[in-house]
Amino acid sequence: MSNNYKRHLESCSTAACDEEYRHLARRWILRILAKTEGRQRYFRKRAENDAISAFLGYTPGGNGRKEEEWNRWLDSALEEEERKECPREGALFDNIALLTRLVSLGPVEQEVLTFRALFRANEALYELMEQHFRTMSVATAARVLGVALERPQAEIESVLCQDGALFKSGLLNIAEGIMPFERKIYAVYGLLNALLRRNASLDDFLSFAAHRAAEPRLAREDFPHVAQDIDMLVRFIATATRAGQRGINVLVHGVPGVGKSEWVRLLAKELGMRLYEVNMVEEGSGLALRPNDRFGSYRLNQRLLAQDRDVLVMFDEMEDVFPDFLRRLTSHREQGLDKAWVNRLLEENPVPTFWIANDIEHMDRAHLRRFSYVFELRNPPRSVRRRIAGHYLAGLGVGDAWVESQLERDTLTPALIEQSAREVQGAHLTGREAEMCFERIIRN
């Protein structure tokens, strides 16, 4: 099994998935082998202990590898399989039912999504599609899927398009060019594992893509310098969400540590709305998500949360995505992220979104013009930073005069005060030792 295969299985147990859905995977494999060119390709290339033979239970008899024996066995196995019941039960079908209610998937779209999920959870199905078909166009993929799902090729082609619910929702993406099935029809990282596991709620299902934001640690009085902006945005967003207005995007920028994310969390609290933060790292591994995966997660959140008028989305560190990644798209068109696509993204999103950036100087002006509100959050005034410092340095025995001297630093942001104070507390230092340690951390 390749490392790439292991990575995409994520935390899903292959054995468990095979056991729960093996009847469905077996039926698909037998149909594809019996009714496509896969019949001859597999016979010519099969190894003695390949995953497909082991899964299907095919063992050559006394005639060895003779093709007639293989053809008889395959036709008989498919005929027997088609007579069996094929229950649609398990976490996968419960999750697809949830998605169907949220984004209105049709029967064919549900079946294609089911196939794509189990393709990655069943090693034999994966081996068949990747090794015995190699590369695919949209037409080839539709033909093979049509055979497996017993649907006309034209029906499959109609859902394998950018305007279909599967792709508009961000559940699946389709790449240009001729390539293996896995890359031709691909899912945002984490989705397949979420489909195959039990989820207690929509929040549980979405945890691979976004998470509920924590309560703000700062309060309105910590932002007196932007009180008017808070009042205006609260009124604007409340009115826009009641009216179902689309394309509400607020760009918040400023140097690191001034409290941009905290400010957005505070706004959500003032509005009485739930805030979801688009993930920056892979669920479980903690590795940084690629820009296109973050965009995919964002699109998925927008569609799955669109029916809820009490929800906001926050996309942090957006400069990691705009625009350097977009400039590289000339050689990666299959990702579907070009300037026009991003402009549409900012004009049509149903859930109001806050985009957070440290620096916007390098961003395309065409993108900036499409934000509803562009706001620079500056370092709070000295009085605010004094209160924050008093809160986090309490109990460390530091002097008032020393605190005032630290506030002379223009670079001393709320986040830096908090982080440095926690380091000092962790070292169990007080008095002058605490002051010296704090200064060293700030200086470094």
XYZ file of C-alpha atoms in Angstrom:
444
model
C 0.000 0.000 0.000
C 1.481 3.368 -1.004
C 2.191 6.178 1.461
C -0.194 8.369 -0.533
C -2.959 5.812 -0.062
C -2.280 5.615 3.687
C -2.366 9.395 4.060
C -5.728 9.779 2.390
C -7.260 6.986 4.425
C -6.618 9.321 7.377
C -7.894 7.735 10.567
C -10.387 5.461 8.816
C -9.784 1.742 9.353
C -9.735 -0.041 5.994
C -10.815 -3.306 7.564
C -13.766 -1.660 9.288
C -14.812 0.137 6.102
C -14.505 -3.044 4.049
C -16.670 -4.946 6.502
C -19.414 -2.336 6.666
C -19.629 -1.576 2.951
C -17.976 -4.603 1.334
C -21.209 -5.731 -0.338
C -21.451 -2.443 -2.212
C -17.770 -2.287 -3.169
C -17.852 -5.905 -4.337
C -20.873 -5.246 -6.563
C -19.229 -2.188 -8.138
C -15.956 -4.033 -8.769
C -17.674 -6.998 -10.382
C -19.786 -4.758 -12.633
C -16.774 -2.741 -13.774
C -14.729 -5.873 -14.435
C -17.537 -7.666 -16.256
C -18.892 -4.784 -18.359
C -15.835 -2.712 -19.303
C -12.368 -3.173 -20.736
C -11.322 -3.849 -17.144
C -12.144 -7.531 -17.743
C -9.183 -8.088 -20.067
C -6.895 -5.529 -18.450
C -7.230 -7.114 -15.058
C -6.728 -10.650 -16.370
C -3.536 -9.670 -18.179
C -2.038 -7.733 -15.297
C -3.223 -9.484 -12.163
C -0.672 -10.728 -9.672
C -0.971 -13.880 -7.589
C -1.876 -12.021 -4.375
C -3.342 -8.735 -5.575
C -5.954 -6.871 -3.519
C -8.739 -7.430 -6.066
C -8.403 -11.226 -6.138
C -8.200 -11.365 -2.356
C -11.265 -9.173 -1.930
C -13.383 -10.981 -4.540
C -12.221 -14.435 -3.503
C -10.988 -15.345 -6.984
C -8.470 -18.207 -7.014
C -7.406 -19.693 -10.380
C -8.174 -23.410 -10.632
C -6.278 -26.194 -12.325
C -6.329 -24.404 -15.658
C -4.123 -21.720 -14.151
C -4.490 -18.278 -15.751
C -6.592 -19.296 -18.758
C -8.895 -16.467 -19.791
C -11.917 -18.704 -20.343
C -11.865 -19.778 -16.708
C -11.608 -16.140 -15.578
C -14.538 -15.088 -17.783
C -16.750 -17.897 -16.487
C -15.898 -17.132 -12.887
C -16.483 -13.384 -13.317
C -19.866 -13.734 -15.027
C -21.030 -16.268 -12.447
C -19.828 -14.119 -9.525
C -21.620 -11.042 -10.846
C -24.841 -12.947 -11.465
C -24.756 -14.301 -7.901
C -23.934 -10.862 -6.456
C -26.809 -9.157 -8.261
C -29.277 -11.578 -6.669
C -28.250 -10.505 -3.145
C -29.775 -7.738 -1.069
C -27.662 -4.590 -0.980
C -28.600 -2.611 2.152
C -27.711 1.081 2.315
C -26.912 1.392 5.995
C -24.089 2.862 8.021
C -22.488 6.192 8.906
C -21.738 6.997 5.263
C -25.393 6.925 4.250
C -26.463 8.881 7.337
C -23.941 11.590 6.491
C -24.957 11.714 2.844
C -28.598 12.067 3.955
C -27.537 15.052 6.084
C -25.718 16.633 3.133
C -28.684 15.990 0.864
C -30.942 17.988 3.174
C -28.463 20.877 3.262
C -27.400 21.157 -0.390
C -30.171 19.282 -2.222
C -28.196 16.415 -3.730
C -30.082 14.378 -6.303
C -30.079 10.544 -6.350
C -27.259 10.330 -8.931
C -25.150 12.863 -7.035
C -25.612 10.849 -3.848
C -24.439 7.702 -5.608
C -21.379 9.399 -7.127
C -20.410 10.781 -3.715
C -20.870 7.327 -2.172
C -18.599 5.788 -4.802
C -15.945 8.483 -4.336
C -15.933 7.975 -0.567
C -15.663 4.180 -0.708
C -13.107 4.316 -3.528
C -10.672 5.624 -0.927
C -11.814 3.285 1.832
C -11.619 0.028 -0.112
C -8.178 -1.049 -1.295
C -9.486 -3.376 -4.005
C -11.686 -0.682 -5.552
C -8.785 1.754 -5.367
C -6.455 -0.728 -7.090
C -8.977 -1.409 -9.851
C -9.546 2.266 -10.685
C -5.936 3.415 -10.350
C -4.013 0.479 -11.821
C -6.326 -0.930 -14.449
C -7.755 2.303 -15.869
C -4.761 4.571 -15.248
C -5.979 7.865 -16.675
C -9.442 9.221 -17.367
C -11.264 12.011 -19.137
C -14.642 13.181 -17.853
C -16.307 10.920 -20.414
C -14.288 7.877 -19.316
C -14.957 8.542 -15.645
C -18.680 8.952 -16.378
C -18.740 5.729 -18.399
C -17.058 3.660 -15.679
C -19.156 5.211 -12.918
C -22.278 4.614 -14.996
C -21.445 0.909 -15.221
C -20.737 0.636 -11.486
C -23.864 2.522 -10.457
C -26.072 1.208 -13.281
C -26.856 4.707 -14.516
C -26.706 6.016 -18.100
C -23.416 7.704 -18.901
C -25.280 10.913 -19.794
C -26.766 11.093 -16.273
C -23.326 10.786 -14.700
C -21.886 13.418 -17.039
C -24.681 15.796 -16.076
C -23.582 15.760 -12.423
C -19.840 15.820 -13.216
C -19.890 19.494 -14.097
C -18.884 22.663 -12.297
C -22.526 23.816 -12.083
C -23.704 20.634 -10.371
C -24.553 20.507 -6.663
C -21.563 18.284 -5.845
C -19.087 20.793 -7.201
C -20.829 24.076 -6.366
C -21.055 22.920 -2.767
C -17.346 22.114 -2.600
C -18.035 18.461 -1.739
C -16.154 17.337 -4.847
C -13.964 19.005 -7.442
C -13.292 17.986 -11.023
C -9.926 18.634 -12.629
C -9.166 19.487 -16.224
C -7.035 17.174 -18.332
C -6.516 13.413 -18.480
C -5.418 11.890 -15.189
C -6.074 9.080 -12.671
C -9.532 8.895 -11.145
C -8.307 10.012 -7.710
C -7.043 13.314 -9.112
C -9.786 13.662 -11.703
C -12.580 13.742 -9.127
C -11.127 14.817 -5.818
C -12.435 15.922 -2.438
C -11.218 18.587 -0.045
C -8.837 17.046 2.465
C -10.684 15.511 5.422
C -14.106 15.170 3.785
C -13.877 11.464 3.028
C -12.968 10.580 6.588
C -15.841 12.743 7.863
C -18.240 10.900 5.558
C -17.172 7.507 6.877
C -17.354 8.260 10.600
C -20.244 8.685 13.000
C -21.037 12.343 13.667
C -23.292 13.534 16.442
C -24.020 16.880 14.786
C -23.249 19.100 11.822
C -20.475 20.703 13.885
C -18.899 17.262 14.350
C -19.114 16.569 10.630
C -17.574 19.948 9.763
C -14.732 19.667 12.270
C -12.263 18.738 9.509
C -13.026 22.026 7.745
C -13.946 24.501 10.476
C -14.410 24.771 14.210
C -16.544 26.889 16.497
C -14.628 29.940 17.618
C -13.767 30.333 21.277
C -15.371 33.042 23.368
C -13.469 36.342 23.111
C -10.991 37.004 25.923
C -11.167 40.752 25.302
C -14.224 42.968 25.776
C -15.638 46.029 24.033
C -13.750 48.348 26.422
C -10.500 46.896 25.060
C -11.318 48.440 21.662
C -12.309 52.042 22.422
C -10.322 53.254 19.414
C -12.622 51.354 17.030
C -15.949 51.671 18.863
C -17.621 53.352 15.890
C -16.524 50.569 13.552
C -17.974 47.975 15.936
C -21.324 49.765 16.120
C -21.514 50.258 12.354
C -20.601 46.657 11.478
C -22.991 45.215 14.041
C -25.867 47.191 12.490
C -24.772 46.419 8.931
C -24.372 42.668 9.415
C -27.555 42.309 11.459
C -29.550 44.062 8.741
C -27.872 42.161 5.885
C -28.398 38.720 7.450
C -32.076 39.421 8.169
C -32.489 40.353 4.506
C -30.592 37.274 3.305
C -28.055 39.471 1.511
C -25.164 37.688 -0.196
C -21.568 38.766 -0.677
C -20.932 40.199 2.809
C -17.145 40.164 3.286
C -15.184 42.192 5.830
C -11.395 42.411 5.474
C -9.606 43.076 8.771
C -5.881 43.763 8.520
C -3.147 44.959 10.849
C 0.214 43.960 12.286
C 0.376 40.647 14.166
C -0.842 40.674 17.746
C -3.191 43.671 17.716
C -6.211 41.424 18.328
C -7.802 41.003 14.885
C -9.222 37.545 15.591
C -10.332 38.603 19.067
C -12.065 41.628 17.564
C -14.024 39.404 15.159
C -14.974 37.054 18.016
C -16.198 40.075 19.959
C -18.311 41.230 16.997
C -19.890 37.778 16.747
C -20.732 37.910 20.449
C -22.213 41.408 20.087
C -24.356 40.103 17.213
C -25.399 36.995 19.145
C -24.201 34.826 16.235
C -22.110 31.665 16.069
C -18.663 32.093 14.532
C -16.910 29.305 12.622
C -13.182 29.553 11.922
C -11.894 27.883 8.746
C -9.206 25.421 9.803
C -5.562 26.222 9.108
C -4.188 22.776 10.006
C -5.191 19.223 9.174
C -7.489 17.557 11.659
C -5.479 15.068 13.699
C -2.014 15.590 12.178
C -1.635 19.299 12.929
C 0.075 19.876 9.560
C -0.660 23.101 7.695
C -3.446 22.798 5.139
C -2.630 23.715 1.552
C -4.229 26.914 0.214
C -6.587 25.076 -2.143
C -7.729 22.822 0.724
C -8.475 25.891 2.858
C -10.481 27.376 -0.009
C -12.285 24.063 -0.387
C -13.131 24.034 3.317
C -14.385 27.606 3.060
C -16.661 26.792 0.107
C -18.033 23.752 1.913
C -18.771 25.792 5.042
C -20.564 28.399 2.981
C -22.913 25.856 1.439
C -23.555 23.700 4.511
C -24.180 26.688 6.804
C -26.118 28.770 4.259
C -29.541 27.954 5.707
C -28.618 29.350 9.131
C -29.041 33.138 9.466
C -27.202 33.208 12.817
C -23.778 32.138 11.539
C -20.554 33.941 10.600
C -17.319 32.561 9.109
C -13.754 33.717 9.771
C -10.862 33.000 7.384
C -7.611 33.809 9.217
C -4.168 34.386 7.688
C -5.645 34.954 4.253
C -2.363 36.346 2.926
C -1.173 32.726 2.790
C -3.790 32.250 0.048
C -4.114 35.648 -1.667
C -2.530 36.287 -4.121
C 0.759 34.368 -4.327
C -1.067 31.087 -4.750
C -3.269 32.554 -7.467
C -0.250 33.698 -9.474
C 0.908 30.094 -9.733
C -2.336 28.910 -11.289
C -1.153 29.218 -14.879
C 0.417 25.785 -14.475
C -2.247 24.436 -12.090
C -5.530 25.244 -13.768
C -7.084 22.065 -12.420
C -7.455 23.726 -9.032
C -10.073 26.072 -10.505
C -8.846 29.071 -8.530
C -8.354 31.978 -10.942
C -9.083 35.664 -10.493
C -12.623 35.463 -11.855
C -13.350 32.496 -9.603
C -12.170 34.382 -6.520
C -14.202 37.432 -7.489
C -17.319 35.267 -7.715
C -16.394 33.734 -4.366
C -16.492 37.210 -2.800
C -19.700 38.258 -4.535
C -21.916 35.241 -3.917
C -21.119 33.851 -0.452
C -24.351 33.355 1.538
C -22.654 33.426 4.979
C -21.018 36.736 6.044
C -17.269 36.243 6.242
C -14.435 38.006 8.038
C -11.077 37.726 6.267
C -8.038 38.311 8.488
C -4.643 39.445 7.164
C -1.446 40.929 8.551
C -0.565 42.661 5.287
C -2.685 43.493 2.227
C -0.173 45.518 0.199
C 0.406 42.648 -2.216
C -3.276 41.865 -2.777
C -4.907 42.434 -6.148
C -6.994 45.638 -6.137
C -9.739 43.868 -8.071
C -10.178 41.585 -5.062
C -10.022 44.425 -2.534
C -12.819 46.307 -4.291
C -15.164 43.395 -3.725
C -14.968 43.488 0.057
C -17.939 45.112 1.772
C -15.675 46.761 4.333
C -11.882 47.004 4.600
C -10.679 47.858 8.072
C -7.229 48.303 9.591
C -7.052 47.404 13.271
C -4.168 49.292 14.853
C -2.416 48.666 18.141
C -4.741 49.878 20.919
C -3.941 53.067 22.823
C -1.700 53.061 25.862
C -4.615 53.084 28.300
C -5.972 49.845 26.842
C -2.587 48.144 26.797
C -2.048 49.249 30.422
C -5.276 47.498 31.448
C -4.350 44.365 29.484
C -0.861 44.336 31.007
C -2.339 44.761 34.491
C -4.585 41.763 33.885
C -1.898 39.387 32.628
C 0.939 40.568 34.911
C -1.148 40.478 38.079
C 0.485 38.462 40.828
C 3.986 38.636 39.357
C 5.127 41.425 41.661
C 6.256 43.774 38.889
C 6.490 47.515 39.521
C 4.087 50.122 38.132
C 6.963 52.257 36.835
C 8.422 49.247 35.055
C 5.037 48.519 33.402
C 4.872 52.123 32.182
C 8.360 51.808 30.701
C 7.299 48.702 28.761
C 4.289 50.511 27.362
C 6.651 52.950 25.679
C 7.275 50.224 23.112
C 5.015 50.791 20.101
C 5.449 47.140 19.164
C 4.017 45.884 22.461
C 0.708 44.432 21.266
C -2.001 42.753 23.375
C -1.041 39.321 22.046
C 2.618 39.894 22.866
C 1.746 41.007 26.397
C -0.360 37.886 26.931
C 2.170 35.469 25.447
C 5.147 36.938 27.310
C 3.279 37.043 30.631
C 2.360 33.382 30.289
C 5.988 32.471 29.656
C 7.024 34.322 32.808
C 4.258 32.652 34.822
C 5.341 29.285 33.473
C 8.866 29.927 34.747
C 7.452 30.743 38.236
C 9.305 34.057 38.403
C 8.310 37.165 40.352
C 9.608 40.657 41.007
C 12.739 41.793 39.227
C 13.369 38.319 37.804
C 9.916 38.396 36.184
C 10.621 41.856 34.756
C 13.956 40.765 33.271
C 12.435 37.617 31.763
C 9.530 39.601 30.250
C 11.941 42.116 28.725
C 14.100 39.368 27.255
C 11.073 37.698 25.637
C 9.867 41.025 24.197
C 13.336 41.901 22.937
C 13.763 38.529 21.234
